[in-house]
Tab-separated table of C-alpha atoms and ligand atoms in Angstrom:
chain	number	residue	atom	x	y	z
A	1	MET	CA	-54.487	-79.044	33.721
A	2	THR	CA	-53.401	-75.156	33.189
A	3	LYS	CA	-55.690	-73.301	31.130
A	4	LEU	CA	-54.991	-70.344	29.044
A	5	ALA	CA	-56.489	-67.201	29.145
A	6	ILE	CA	-57.780	-67.631	25.684
A	7	ALA	CA	-59.202	-71.004	27.250
A	8	GLY	CA	-61.157	-69.169	30.367
A	9	GLY	CA	-58.272	-69.307	32.386
A	10	GLU	CA	-57.053	-66.913	34.107
A	11	PRO	CA	-54.458	-64.184	32.264
A	12	GLU	CA	-51.012	-64.831	33.327
A	13	LEU	CA	-50.586	-60.656	33.434
A	14	SER	CA	-52.490	-57.372	34.055
A	15	ARG	CA	-52.201	-54.101	32.611
A	16	SER	CA	-51.019	-52.228	35.423
A	17	GLU	CA	-47.646	-54.332	35.033
A	18	TYR	CA	-46.892	-52.125	32.027
A	19	LYS	CA	-45.541	-48.602	32.319
A	20	ASN	CA	-46.152	-46.315	29.878
A	21	TRP	CA	-43.113	-44.487	27.536
A	22	PRO	CA	-41.797	-41.697	27.041
A	23	VAL	CA	-40.525	-41.670	30.655
A	24	ILE	CA	-40.787	-37.714	31.469
A	25	THR	CA	-37.596	-35.262	34.071
A	26	ALA	CA	-37.030	-32.930	35.742
A	27	ASP	CA	-34.240	-31.950	32.367
A	28	ASP	CA	-37.997	-32.502	30.175
A	29	ARG	CA	-40.053	-30.252	31.970
A	30	ARG	CA	-36.802	-27.460	32.799
A	31	PHE	CA	-36.417	-27.554	28.856
A	32	VAL	CA	-40.442	-26.826	27.699
A	33	ASN	CA	-40.378	-24.670	30.681
A	34	GLU	CA	-37.697	-21.708	29.264
A	35	VAL	CA	-40.202	-21.962	26.340
A	36	LEU	CA	-43.142	-21.149	27.780
A	37	ASP	CA	-41.207	-18.427	30.094
A	38	THR	CA	-39.671	-16.704	26.687
A	39	GLY	CA	-42.380	-17.311	25.209
A	40	ILE	CA	-41.297	-17.762	21.390
A	41	VAL	CA	-42.709	-20.803	20.576
A	42	CYS	CA	-41.814	-21.233	17.102
A	43	GLY	CA	-39.770	-20.604	14.631
A	44	ALA	CA	-36.732	-22.179	12.233
A	45	THR	CA	-34.099	-20.629	14.371
A	46	ALA	CA	-36.078	-20.140	17.721
A	47	PRO	CA	-33.454	-21.330	20.388
A	48	GLN	CA	-35.034	-24.932	21.195
A	49	CYS	CA	-34.717	-25.902	17.097
A	50	LYS	CA	-31.630	-24.387	16.850
A	51	LYS	CA	-29.734	-25.783	20.432
A	52	LEU	CA	-31.792	-29.500	19.429
A	53	GLU	CA	-30.190	-29.049	16.053
A	54	GLU	CA	-26.358	-28.944	17.628
A	55	GLU	CA	-26.982	-30.933	20.450
A	56	TRP	CA	-27.945	-34.266	17.904
A	57	ALA	CA	-25.055	-33.071	15.840
A	58	HIS	CA	-22.573	-33.444	18.468
A	59	SER	CA	-24.488	-36.615	19.765
A	60	VAL	CA	-24.463	-38.213	16.187
A	61	GLY	CA	-21.041	-36.846	15.143
A	62	ALA	CA	-22.411	-34.923	11.996
A	63	LYS	CA	-21.708	-31.745	11.362
A	64	TYR	CA	-25.023	-30.013	10.430
A	65	CYS	CA	-28.800	-31.137	11.572
A	66	LEU	CA	-32.301	-29.496	10.745
A	67	THR	CA	-35.202	-30.564	12.895
A	68	THR	CA	-38.270	-30.881	11.075
A	69	CYS	CA	-42.006	-31.542	11.922
A	70	SER	CA	-41.674	-35.206	11.203
A	71	GLY	CA	-39.646	-37.604	10.458
A	72	THR	CA	-41.109	-37.670	7.025
A	73	ALA	CA	-40.437	-34.626	5.839
A	74	ALA	CA	-36.644	-34.869	6.936
A	75	LEU	CA	-36.759	-37.958	4.849
A	76	HIS	CA	-38.504	-35.240	2.322
A	77	MET	CA	-36.459	-32.390	2.761
A	78	ALA	CA	-33.503	-35.231	1.217
A	79	LEU	CA	-34.328	-36.277	-0.716
A	80	ALA	CA	-35.859	-32.797	-2.554
A	81	ALA	CA	-31.994	-31.651	-1.392
A	82	ALA	CA	-29.918	-34.487	-3.646
A	83	GLY	CA	-32.172	-33.114	-6.055
A	84	VAL	CA	-34.386	-36.407	-7.660
A	85	GLY	CA	-36.884	-35.498	-9.775
A	86	PRO	CA	-39.684	-37.074	-11.737
A	87	GLY	CA	-38.436	-40.286	-13.699
A	88	ASP	CA	-36.126	-41.148	-11.243
A	89	GLU	CA	-35.584	-44.091	-8.911
A	90	VAL	CA	-34.866	-44.637	-5.654
A	91	ILE	CA	-34.465	-47.902	-3.331
A	92	THR	CA	-35.466	-48.923	0.208
A	93	SER	CA	-36.138	-51.880	1.948
A	94	ALA	CA	-39.308	-53.688	1.786
A	95	PHE	CA	-39.845	-54.242	5.435
A	96	THR	CA	-40.156	-51.026	6.695
A	97	PHE	CA	-42.214	-48.197	7.597
A	98	LEU	CA	-44.182	-47.061	4.305
A	99	ALA	CA	-42.743	-43.347	4.564
A	100	SER	CA	-38.945	-45.106	3.591
A	101	GLY	CA	-41.114	-45.679	-0.051
A	102	SER	CA	-43.579	-42.910	-0.221
A	103	CYS	CA	-41.226	-39.464	0.742
A	104	ALA	CA	-39.690	-41.046	-3.207
A	105	LEU	CA	-43.327	-40.263	-4.233
A	106	HIS	CA	-43.445	-36.940	-2.517
A	107	GLN	CA	-40.652	-35.784	-4.832
A	108	ASN	CA	-42.120	-36.919	-8.147
A	109	ALA	CA	-39.450	-40.066	-8.035
A	110	ILE	CA	-39.846	-44.165	-8.596
A	111	PRO	CA	-39.568	-46.425	-5.540
A	112	VAL	CA	-38.403	-49.362	-5.994
A	113	PHE	CA	-37.983	-52.174	-2.562
A	114	VAL	CA	-35.247	-54.913	-2.073
A	115	ASP	CA	-36.136	-57.603	0.062
A	116	ILE	CA	-33.975	-58.289	3.615
A	117	ASP	CA	-32.431	-60.479	4.745
A	118	PRO	CA	-33.989	-63.195	5.898
A	119	LYS	CA	-31.643	-62.209	10.274
A	120	THR	CA	-31.862	-59.057	10.411
A	121	TYR	CA	-34.836	-57.881	9.036
A	122	ASN	CA	-32.759	-55.298	7.207
A	123	ILE	CA	-32.275	-54.281	3.457
A	124	ASP	CA	-30.583	-57.157	1.784
A	125	PRO	CA	-26.715	-55.759	0.142
A	126	ASN	CA	-27.027	-59.217	-1.934
A	127	LYS	CA	-29.476	-58.438	-3.570
A	128	LEU	CA	-29.355	-54.820	-4.076
A	129	GLU	CA	-27.399	-54.507	-6.979
A	130	ALA	CA	-29.826	-56.143	-9.037
A	131	ALA	CA	-32.008	-53.489	-8.777
A	132	ILE	CA	-30.117	-50.729	-9.855
A	133	THR	CA	-31.249	-48.828	-13.098
A	134	GLU	CA	-29.618	-46.510	-15.335
A	135	ARG	CA	-32.233	-44.449	-13.787
A	136	THR	CA	-31.620	-44.703	-10.208
A	137	LYS	CA	-30.279	-41.953	-7.920
A	138	VAL	CA	-30.893	-43.349	-4.039
A	139	ILE	CA	-30.473	-45.792	-1.652
A	140	ILE	CA	-32.308	-45.545	1.544
A	141	PRO	CA	-31.122	-48.155	4.124
A	142	VAL	CA	-33.849	-48.252	6.942
A	143	HIS	CA	-31.667	-49.232	10.806
A	144	ILE	CA	-34.541	-51.378	11.096
A	145	GLN	CA	-36.965	-51.418	14.745
A	146	GLY	CA	-32.856	-50.431	16.267
A	147	LEU	CA	-31.042	-52.594	14.540
A	148	PRO	CA	-28.151	-50.750	11.742
A	149	ALA	CA	-28.174	-51.814	8.830
A	150	ASP	CA	-24.928	-53.203	6.724
A	151	MET	CA	-23.700	-50.588	5.748
A	152	ASP	CA	-19.962	-51.522	4.546
A	153	PRO	CA	-21.275	-53.812	1.305
A	154	ILE	CA	-24.418	-50.470	0.539
A	155	LEU	CA	-21.942	-48.121	0.810
A	156	LYS	CA	-19.515	-50.673	-1.903
A	157	ILE	CA	-22.446	-50.659	-4.332
A	158	ALA	CA	-23.151	-47.138	-3.865
A	159	ARG	CA	-19.996	-45.484	-4.346
A	160	LYS	CA	-19.536	-48.061	-7.111
A	161	HIS	CA	-23.072	-46.829	-8.994
A	162	LYS	CA	-22.470	-43.003	-7.816
A	163	LEU	CA	-25.443	-43.289	-6.030
A	164	PHE	CA	-26.733	-40.760	-3.049
A	165	VAL	CA	-27.248	-42.850	0.111
A	166	LEU	CA	-30.224	-41.582	2.710
A	167	GLU	CA	-30.552	-43.157	6.340
A	168	ASP	CA	-33.461	-43.694	7.189
A	169	ALA	CA	-32.936	-43.779	10.880
A	170	ALA	CA	-35.932	-43.033	11.939
A	171	GLN	CA	-36.043	-45.799	14.737
A	172	ALA	CA	-32.533	-46.426	15.528
A	173	HIS	CA	-31.012	-42.793	17.010
A	174	GLY	CA	-28.071	-44.180	19.192
A	175	ALA	CA	-27.525	-47.358	17.209
A	176	THR	CA	-23.850	-48.155	16.428
A	177	TYR	CA	-22.409	-50.491	13.126
A	178	LYS	CA	-19.339	-50.979	14.048
A	179	GLY	CA	-18.491	-48.925	16.484
A	180	ARG	CA	-20.319	-46.089	14.737
A	181	ASN	CA	-23.140	-44.133	15.583
A	182	VAL	CA	-25.613	-44.525	12.518
A	183	GLY	CA	-26.500	-41.065	10.625
A	184	THR	CA	-23.540	-40.698	9.798
A	185	PHE	CA	-22.671	-42.847	6.995
A	186	GLY	CA	-24.834	-42.277	3.973
A	187	ASP	CA	-24.948	-38.270	2.758
A	188	ALA	CA	-27.795	-37.666	4.764
A	189	ALA	CA	-29.392	-39.448	6.554
A	190	GLU	CA	-33.132	-38.826	8.793
A	191	PHE	CA	-34.122	-39.438	11.967
A	192	SER	CA	-38.395	-39.081	13.864
A	193	LEU	CA	-38.745	-37.456	16.733
A	194	ASN	CA	-42.347	-39.368	17.021
A	195	ALA	CA	-43.657	-40.250	20.335
A	196	LEU	CA	-42.999	-44.232	20.278
A	197	LYS	CA	-39.355	-43.399	19.104
A	198	ASN	CA	-36.285	-43.856	21.021
A	199	LEU	CA	-35.509	-39.880	20.750
A	200	CYS	CA	-38.989	-38.775	21.679
A	201	GLY	CA	-40.162	-34.886	21.205
A	202	GLY	CA	-43.685	-36.126	20.422
A	203	GLU	CA	-43.801	-35.174	17.072
A	204	GLY	CA	-40.722	-34.220	14.911
A	205	GLY	CA	-37.670	-34.940	12.613
A	206	LEU	CA	-33.799	-34.807	11.866
A	207	LEU	CA	-32.445	-34.670	9.333
A	208	VAL	CA	-28.462	-34.251	9.549
A	209	THR	CA	-25.097	-34.382	7.070
A	210	ASN	CA	-22.052	-33.084	6.679
A	211	ASP	CA	-22.634	-31.842	3.167
A	212	GLU	CA	-22.712	-27.484	3.560
A	213	HIS	CA	-24.773	-27.590	0.273
A	214	ILE	CA	-27.695	-30.487	1.697
A	215	LEU	CA	-27.146	-28.802	4.593
A	216	LYS	CA	-28.486	-25.112	2.749
A	217	LYS	CA	-30.498	-26.697	0.372
A	218	ALA	CA	-32.642	-29.269	2.845
A	219	SER	CA	-33.471	-26.045	4.507
A	220	LEU	CA	-34.658	-23.689	1.793
A	221	VAL	CA	-37.301	-26.566	1.134
A	222	ARG	CA	-38.136	-26.298	5.059
A	223	CYS	CA	-39.659	-23.367	4.886
A	224	PHE	CA	-41.271	-22.705	1.248
A	225	GLY	CA	-38.346	-22.670	-0.624
A	226	ASP	CA	-37.954	-19.039	1.215
A	227	GLU	CA	-34.805	-16.866	0.854
A	228	ILE	CA	-33.384	-15.369	3.593
A	229	ASP	CA	-31.083	-12.467	2.709
A	230	GLU	CA	-27.925	-12.803	3.610
A	231	VAL	CA	-26.668	-8.846	4.406
A	232	SER	CA	-30.699	-8.483	6.367
A	233	HIS	CA	-30.491	-12.352	7.148
A	234	ARG	CA	-34.665	-10.995	6.935
A	235	ARG	CA	-36.876	-13.847	4.780
A	236	LYS	CA	-37.621	-12.149	1.508
A	237	TYR	CA	-40.292	-14.165	0.627
A	238	ASN	CA	-38.989	-14.446	-2.782
A	239	ALA	CA	-39.281	-18.166	-3.444
A	240	SER	CA	-35.793	-19.495	-5.539
A	241	ILE	CA	-37.209	-23.555	-5.448
A	242	LEU	CA	-40.329	-25.495	-4.801
A	243	GLY	CA	-40.373	-25.350	-0.644
A	244	TYR	CA	-42.840	-26.517	1.840
A	245	MET	CA	-43.882	-26.104	5.980
A	246	TYR	CA	-41.738	-28.484	6.877
A	247	ARG	CA	-39.835	-26.233	10.572
A	248	ASN	CA	-40.780	-27.759	14.098
A	249	GLN	CA	-41.640	-25.896	16.871
A	250	GLU	CA	-40.324	-24.785	19.887
A	251	LEU	CA	-42.552	-27.326	22.649
A	252	PRO	CA	-40.856	-30.633	20.996
A	253	ALA	CA	-37.763	-29.759	20.317
A	254	ALA	CA	-37.835	-28.849	23.991
A	255	LEU	CA	-39.272	-32.279	25.111
A	256	ALA	CA	-36.318	-33.601	22.719
A	257	ARG	CA	-33.226	-31.636	24.497
A	258	GLY	CA	-34.473	-33.153	27.395
A	259	GLN	CA	-34.950	-36.832	26.351
A	260	LEU	CA	-31.530	-36.627	24.813
A	261	MET	CA	-30.226	-36.055	28.168
A	262	HIS	CA	-31.231	-39.570	29.207
A	263	LEU	CA	-31.248	-41.483	25.004
A	264	ASP	CA	-28.313	-43.959	25.893
A	265	TYR	CA	-29.718	-44.473	29.640
A	266	ASN	CA	-33.099	-45.590	28.062
A	267	ASN	CA	-31.256	-47.025	25.501
A	268	ASN	CA	-28.580	-49.446	27.796
A	269	ILE	CA	-32.686	-50.391	29.421
A	270	ARG	CA	-34.154	-50.983	26.210
A	271	ILE	CA	-31.049	-53.403	25.166
A	272	ALA	CA	-30.863	-54.620	28.754
A	273	ASN	CA	-34.877	-55.676	28.859
A	274	ALA	CA	-33.886	-57.079	25.104
A	275	ASN	CA	-31.079	-59.273	26.262
A	276	CYS	CA	-32.904	-61.001	29.108
A	277	LEU	CA	-36.165	-62.126	26.787
A	278	THR	CA	-33.883	-63.399	24.105
A	279	ARG	CA	-31.873	-65.294	26.369
A	280	GLU	CA	-35.201	-66.292	28.312
A	281	LEU	CA	-37.432	-67.056	24.671
A	282	GLY	CA	-34.569	-68.628	23.183
A	283	LYS	CA	-35.090	-71.580	24.767
A	284	ILE	CA	-38.525	-71.793	23.730
A	285	PRO	CA	-38.734	-74.242	21.443
A	286	GLY	CA	-40.463	-72.161	17.896
A	287	VAL	CA	-39.696	-69.141	19.403
A	288	ILE	CA	-36.771	-67.113	17.041
A	289	PRO	CA	-35.698	-64.262	18.944
A	290	PRO	CA	-34.462	-61.105	17.538
A	291	TYR	CA	-30.507	-61.275	15.494
A	292	CYS	CA	-28.225	-59.355	16.287
A	293	PRO	CA	-24.685	-59.024	14.693
A	294	PRO	CA	-21.366	-59.150	16.923
A	295	ASP	CA	-20.217	-55.209	15.672
A	296	SER	CA	-23.032	-53.634	16.059
A	297	LYS	CA	-25.462	-52.167	18.326
A	298	HIS	CA	-29.015	-52.749	18.398
A	299	VAL	CA	-31.654	-49.822	20.101
A	300	TYR	CA	-34.347	-51.840	20.099
A	301	PHE	CA	-36.675	-49.430	19.102
A	302	MET	CA	-39.061	-52.511	18.902
A	303	TYR	CA	-38.550	-55.748	20.213
A	304	ASN	CA	-39.354	-58.855	17.865
A	305	VAL	CA	-40.064	-62.514	17.918
A	306	ARG	CA	-40.759	-64.949	15.198
A	307	PHE	CA	-42.690	-68.243	15.358
A	308	ASP	CA	-41.675	-71.755	13.587
A	309	SER	CA	-44.795	-74.309	14.230
A	310	LYS	CA	-42.052	-77.530	12.937
A	311	ALA	CA	-39.787	-76.198	16.067
A	312	ALA	CA	-42.493	-76.283	18.145
A	313	GLY	CA	-43.586	-79.463	17.324
A	314	VAL	CA	-47.330	-78.863	16.084
A	315	GLU	CA	-48.551	-79.191	12.794
A	316	CYS	CA	-49.941	-76.257	11.655
A	317	GLU	CA	-49.365	-73.674	8.556
A	318	PRO	CA	-46.754	-70.853	9.490
A	319	ARG	CA	-48.815	-67.913	9.539
A	320	ARG	CA	-51.538	-69.186	11.005
A	321	PHE	CA	-49.419	-70.295	14.036
A	322	ARG	CA	-48.198	-67.327	14.308
A	323	ILE	CA	-51.414	-65.936	14.194
A	324	ALA	CA	-52.691	-68.452	17.389
A	325	VAL	CA	-49.695	-68.139	18.950
A	326	GLU	CA	-49.825	-64.403	19.554
A	327	LYS	CA	-53.981	-63.898	20.297
A	328	ALA	CA	-52.812	-66.568	23.159
A	329	LEU	CA	-50.370	-64.935	23.807
A	330	TYR	CA	-52.897	-61.474	23.979
A	331	LYS	CA	-55.717	-62.938	26.470
A	332	GLU	CA	-52.418	-63.603	28.241
A	333	GLY	CA	-51.955	-59.924	28.799
A	334	LEU	CA	-49.046	-59.102	27.032
A	335	GLN	CA	-48.931	-56.522	24.760
A	336	VAL	CA	-48.318	-58.347	21.775
A	337	GLY	CA	-49.035	-57.985	17.712
A	338	GLN	CA	-48.130	-57.708	14.719
A	339	TRP	CA	-46.201	-53.442	13.594
A	340	GLN	CA	-46.138	-54.021	10.208
A	341	THR	CA	-48.669	-57.157	8.485
A	342	MET	CA	-47.361	-56.655	5.006
A	343	PRO	CA	-44.459	-55.845	2.805
A	344	VAL	CA	-45.053	-51.900	2.068
A	345	PRO	CA	-45.073	-52.720	-1.364
A	346	THR	CA	-47.663	-54.742	-0.998
A	347	GLN	CA	-49.534	-51.958	0.170
A	348	ASP	CA	-52.489	-50.904	-2.373
A	349	LEU	CA	-50.503	-47.371	-2.669
A	350	PHE	CA	-48.338	-49.351	-4.501
A	351	GLN	CA	-50.603	-52.287	-6.306
A	352	SER	CA	-52.842	-49.376	-7.577
A	353	LYS	CA	-50.350	-47.024	-8.475
A	354	LEU	CA	-53.098	-44.842	-8.920
A	355	GLY	CA	-50.404	-41.964	-8.084
A	356	TYR	CA	-50.766	-38.311	-7.753
A	357	GLY	CA	-55.181	-37.439	-9.053
A	358	ALA	CA	-55.057	-40.957	-10.684
A	359	THR	CA	-53.135	-40.486	-13.337
A	360	GLY	CA	-50.387	-42.925	-12.631
A	361	TYR	CA	-47.737	-40.297	-12.413
A	362	PRO	CA	-44.893	-40.168	-11.403
A	363	TRP	CA	-44.618	-44.271	-13.139
A	364	SER	CA	-46.243	-42.645	-16.076
A	365	VAL	CA	-42.923	-40.504	-16.324
A	366	ASN	CA	-40.949	-44.112	-16.717
A	367	GLU	CA	-43.983	-46.509	-17.981
A	368	ALA	CA	-44.062	-43.605	-21.094
A	369	LYS	CA	-40.777	-44.802	-21.949
A	370	GLY	CA	-42.174	-48.830	-22.061
A	371	ILE	CA	-40.031	-48.963	-18.789
A	372	LYS	CA	-42.357	-50.955	-16.804
A	373	TYR	CA	-42.816	-51.584	-12.884
A	374	ASN	CA	-44.478	-53.795	-11.215
A	375	TYR	CA	-44.432	-54.732	-7.203
A	376	ASN	CA	-45.788	-57.889	-6.950
A	377	VAL	CA	-45.058	-60.290	-3.428
A	378	CYS	CA	-43.006	-62.775	-4.954
A	379	GLN	CA	-40.596	-59.976	-5.424
A	380	TYR	CA	-39.954	-59.850	-1.587
A	381	PRO	CA	-40.334	-63.359	-0.051
A	382	VAL	CA	-38.292	-62.651	2.751
A	383	ALA	CA	-40.235	-60.145	4.027
A	384	GLN	CA	-43.569	-62.203	3.638
A	385	MET	CA	-42.471	-64.643	5.470
A	386	LEU	CA	-41.747	-62.026	7.934
A	387	CYS	CA	-44.509	-60.564	7.845
A	388	ASP	CA	-46.179	-64.358	8.223
A	389	THR	CA	-44.154	-65.331	11.360
A	390	TYR	CA	-43.570	-62.599	13.918
A	391	THR	CA	-45.020	-60.661	16.227
A	392	VAL	CA	-43.852	-57.128	17.991
A	393	VAL	CA	-42.946	-57.757	22.015
A	394	HIS	CA	-44.024	-54.504	23.504
A	395	GLY	CA	-42.925	-53.265	26.592
A	396	ILE	CA	-39.467	-53.270	26.837
A	397	HIS	CA	-38.758	-49.564	26.279
A	398	PRO	CA	-38.237	-48.110	30.472
A	399	PRO	CA	-38.866	-47.886	33.114
A	400	ASN	CA	-40.331	-51.424	32.413
A	401	GLY	CA	-37.212	-53.488	33.793
A	402	CYS	CA	-36.379	-56.925	34.186
A	403	ALA	CA	-38.890	-58.241	36.776
A	404	LEU	CA	-42.091	-57.475	33.561
A	405	MET	CA	-39.802	-59.745	31.666
A	406	LYS	CA	-39.675	-62.433	33.476
A	407	ARG	CA	-43.335	-62.581	34.007
A	408	ILE	CA	-43.291	-62.040	29.689
A	409	VAL	CA	-41.010	-64.950	29.567
A	410	GLY	CA	-43.516	-66.920	32.052
A	411	ALA	CA	-46.631	-65.764	29.677
A	412	PHE	CA	-44.166	-67.194	26.536
A	413	ARG	CA	-44.197	-70.140	28.141
A	414	LYS	CA	-47.918	-71.018	29.737
A	415	VAL	CA	-49.164	-71.059	25.934
A	416	PHE	CA	-46.180	-72.896	24.104
A	417	GLN	CA	-46.317	-75.634	26.923
A	418	ASN	CA	-50.410	-75.292	26.060
A	419	LEU	CA	-50.214	-74.791	22.318
A	420	ASP	CA	-53.428	-77.279	21.812
A	421	GLN	CA	-55.109	-74.987	23.265
A	422	ALA	CA	-53.844	-72.299	21.156
A	423	LEU	CA	-54.124	-73.611	18.256
A	424	ALA	CA	-58.102	-74.712	18.726
A	425	HIS	CA	-58.905	-71.023	19.803
A	426	ALA	CA	-56.867	-69.747	16.156
A	427	ASP	CA	-60.313	-67.670	14.849
A	428	ASP	CA	-61.558	-66.341	17.966
A	429	PRO	CA	-62.670	-62.940	17.740
A	430	VAL	CA	-59.820	-61.878	19.359
A	431	PHE	CA	-57.295	-58.749	17.762
A	432	PRO	CA	-53.614	-58.606	19.254
A	433	GLY	CA	-51.338	-55.222	20.003
A	434	MET	CA	-50.255	-52.761	22.243
A	435	ASP	CA	-52.600	-50.738	24.122
A	436	SER	CA	-51.949	-47.207	22.237
A	437	ASN	CA	-51.537	-46.148	25.828
A	438	LEU	CA	-48.818	-47.297	26.559
A	439	TYR	CA	-47.164	-44.509	24.364
A	440	GLY	CA	-49.321	-42.438	25.036
A	441	VAL	CA	-51.089	-42.453	21.455
A	442	ALA	CA	-55.004	-42.756	20.889
B	1	PLP	C1	-38.991	-46.540	9.251
B	1	PLP	C2	-38.997	-44.602	8.930
B	1	PLP	N1	-38.824	-44.072	8.827
B	1	PLP	C3	-39.969	-43.033	8.297
B	1	PLP	C4	-40.380	-42.740	9.760
B	1	PLP	C5	-41.598	-41.484	9.475
B	1	PLP	O1	-40.807	-40.591	11.065
B	1	PLP	P1	-42.304	-40.037	11.259
B	1	PLP	O2	-43.123	-40.615	11.402
B	1	PLP	O3	-41.700	-38.779	12.016
B	1	PLP	O4	-43.023	-38.837	10.702
B	1	PLP	C6	-40.910	-43.364	10.840
B	1	PLP	C7	-41.892	-43.504	11.271
B	1	PLP	O5	-42.455	-45.004	12.300
B	1	PLP	C8	-40.733	-44.921	10.601
B	1	PLP	O6	-40.611	-46.204	11.757
């Protein structure tokens, strides 16, 4: 009888079969060396930052780009540039990273979350309009895990209500919707350059827009709100608006430039790996691979699967089934585990609504007028269902390839052929998750 590793058998894979991300090339070294050779290591208009902005704008097909210290900063800069303020509401998806919602709080506005589509895990356009009020200013669709949000209906609703659209493309560099790059649909878009991302600078962010007004205002927000003298081009040290220190640096910008040269190639490997997994895992009853609509290019920042106990032919509550299978796969040597463990609005930050200095601000601005906000989980049933039943299969990034994908499929088959053993060990003290060194992060 085959013994699963969780039951004391031999693991199917070893850690050494996984290679780390990012893949460093001679182009990265060339640009990073340029920084070291020139000795210019910082400055909003320093050469690497400027070139990265030009190259990314060109790559996406946008007029303007600003680089910044994080994707989170880019989101905040965009909201500030769009004139969002206290009492305004900003709509985003319930299944995303915290920053898609907390950026509203950073601008003293109130985040409102909309549930997701059960197939794409992106914001459900059918539920969007019901969340719009006279206070809504911005919609932030998130291209989750590399799959574009359904932009046509989102833009139609946004136009009808005259709302600013800020694409959160932190996870979707190079993804396309109906043949066009994400980042070119809204009034502005944000990308992250964090080490894990498809385009990586270590840390950093990119804001793109075609709107000169947004560009100028976001650029002020990026650097203390400090005006630049039009004649001398020197800083006036006279802040005209509230700003922050959100500049990027030359070393991360240089690395991102080197990585950009290989973005398409690397994305194609992710796609090939994902297709390989989907083809084989989809044959295992109870495993639901990710869905990609035919008119979208998914760039697989992450590769999710969901588990369905009924389809697998076992009697088990869905969340418990996921936990049992996830633990068994992990013990087989797979890099698996959850990313978001709960819908973002169910995090304590939103449940407590303590806000700034535990004053209840900014919710208090509207609550004082009798408008109530609650982030009850029953408003996000699909996001909750997803969080109960999904896991991320890590390691689909290059230089990992088809050989590793086949080994991953082998481990899935082994576990699904021995589900009784997996279920018997569902309560074992095993803690699935990726080995953070896989992405070079602690
Ligand atoms: C969907 C999403 N939005 C925003 C961000 C924020 O990006 P950063 O970590 O660069 O601040 C992330 C980062 O993981 C993200 O996944």
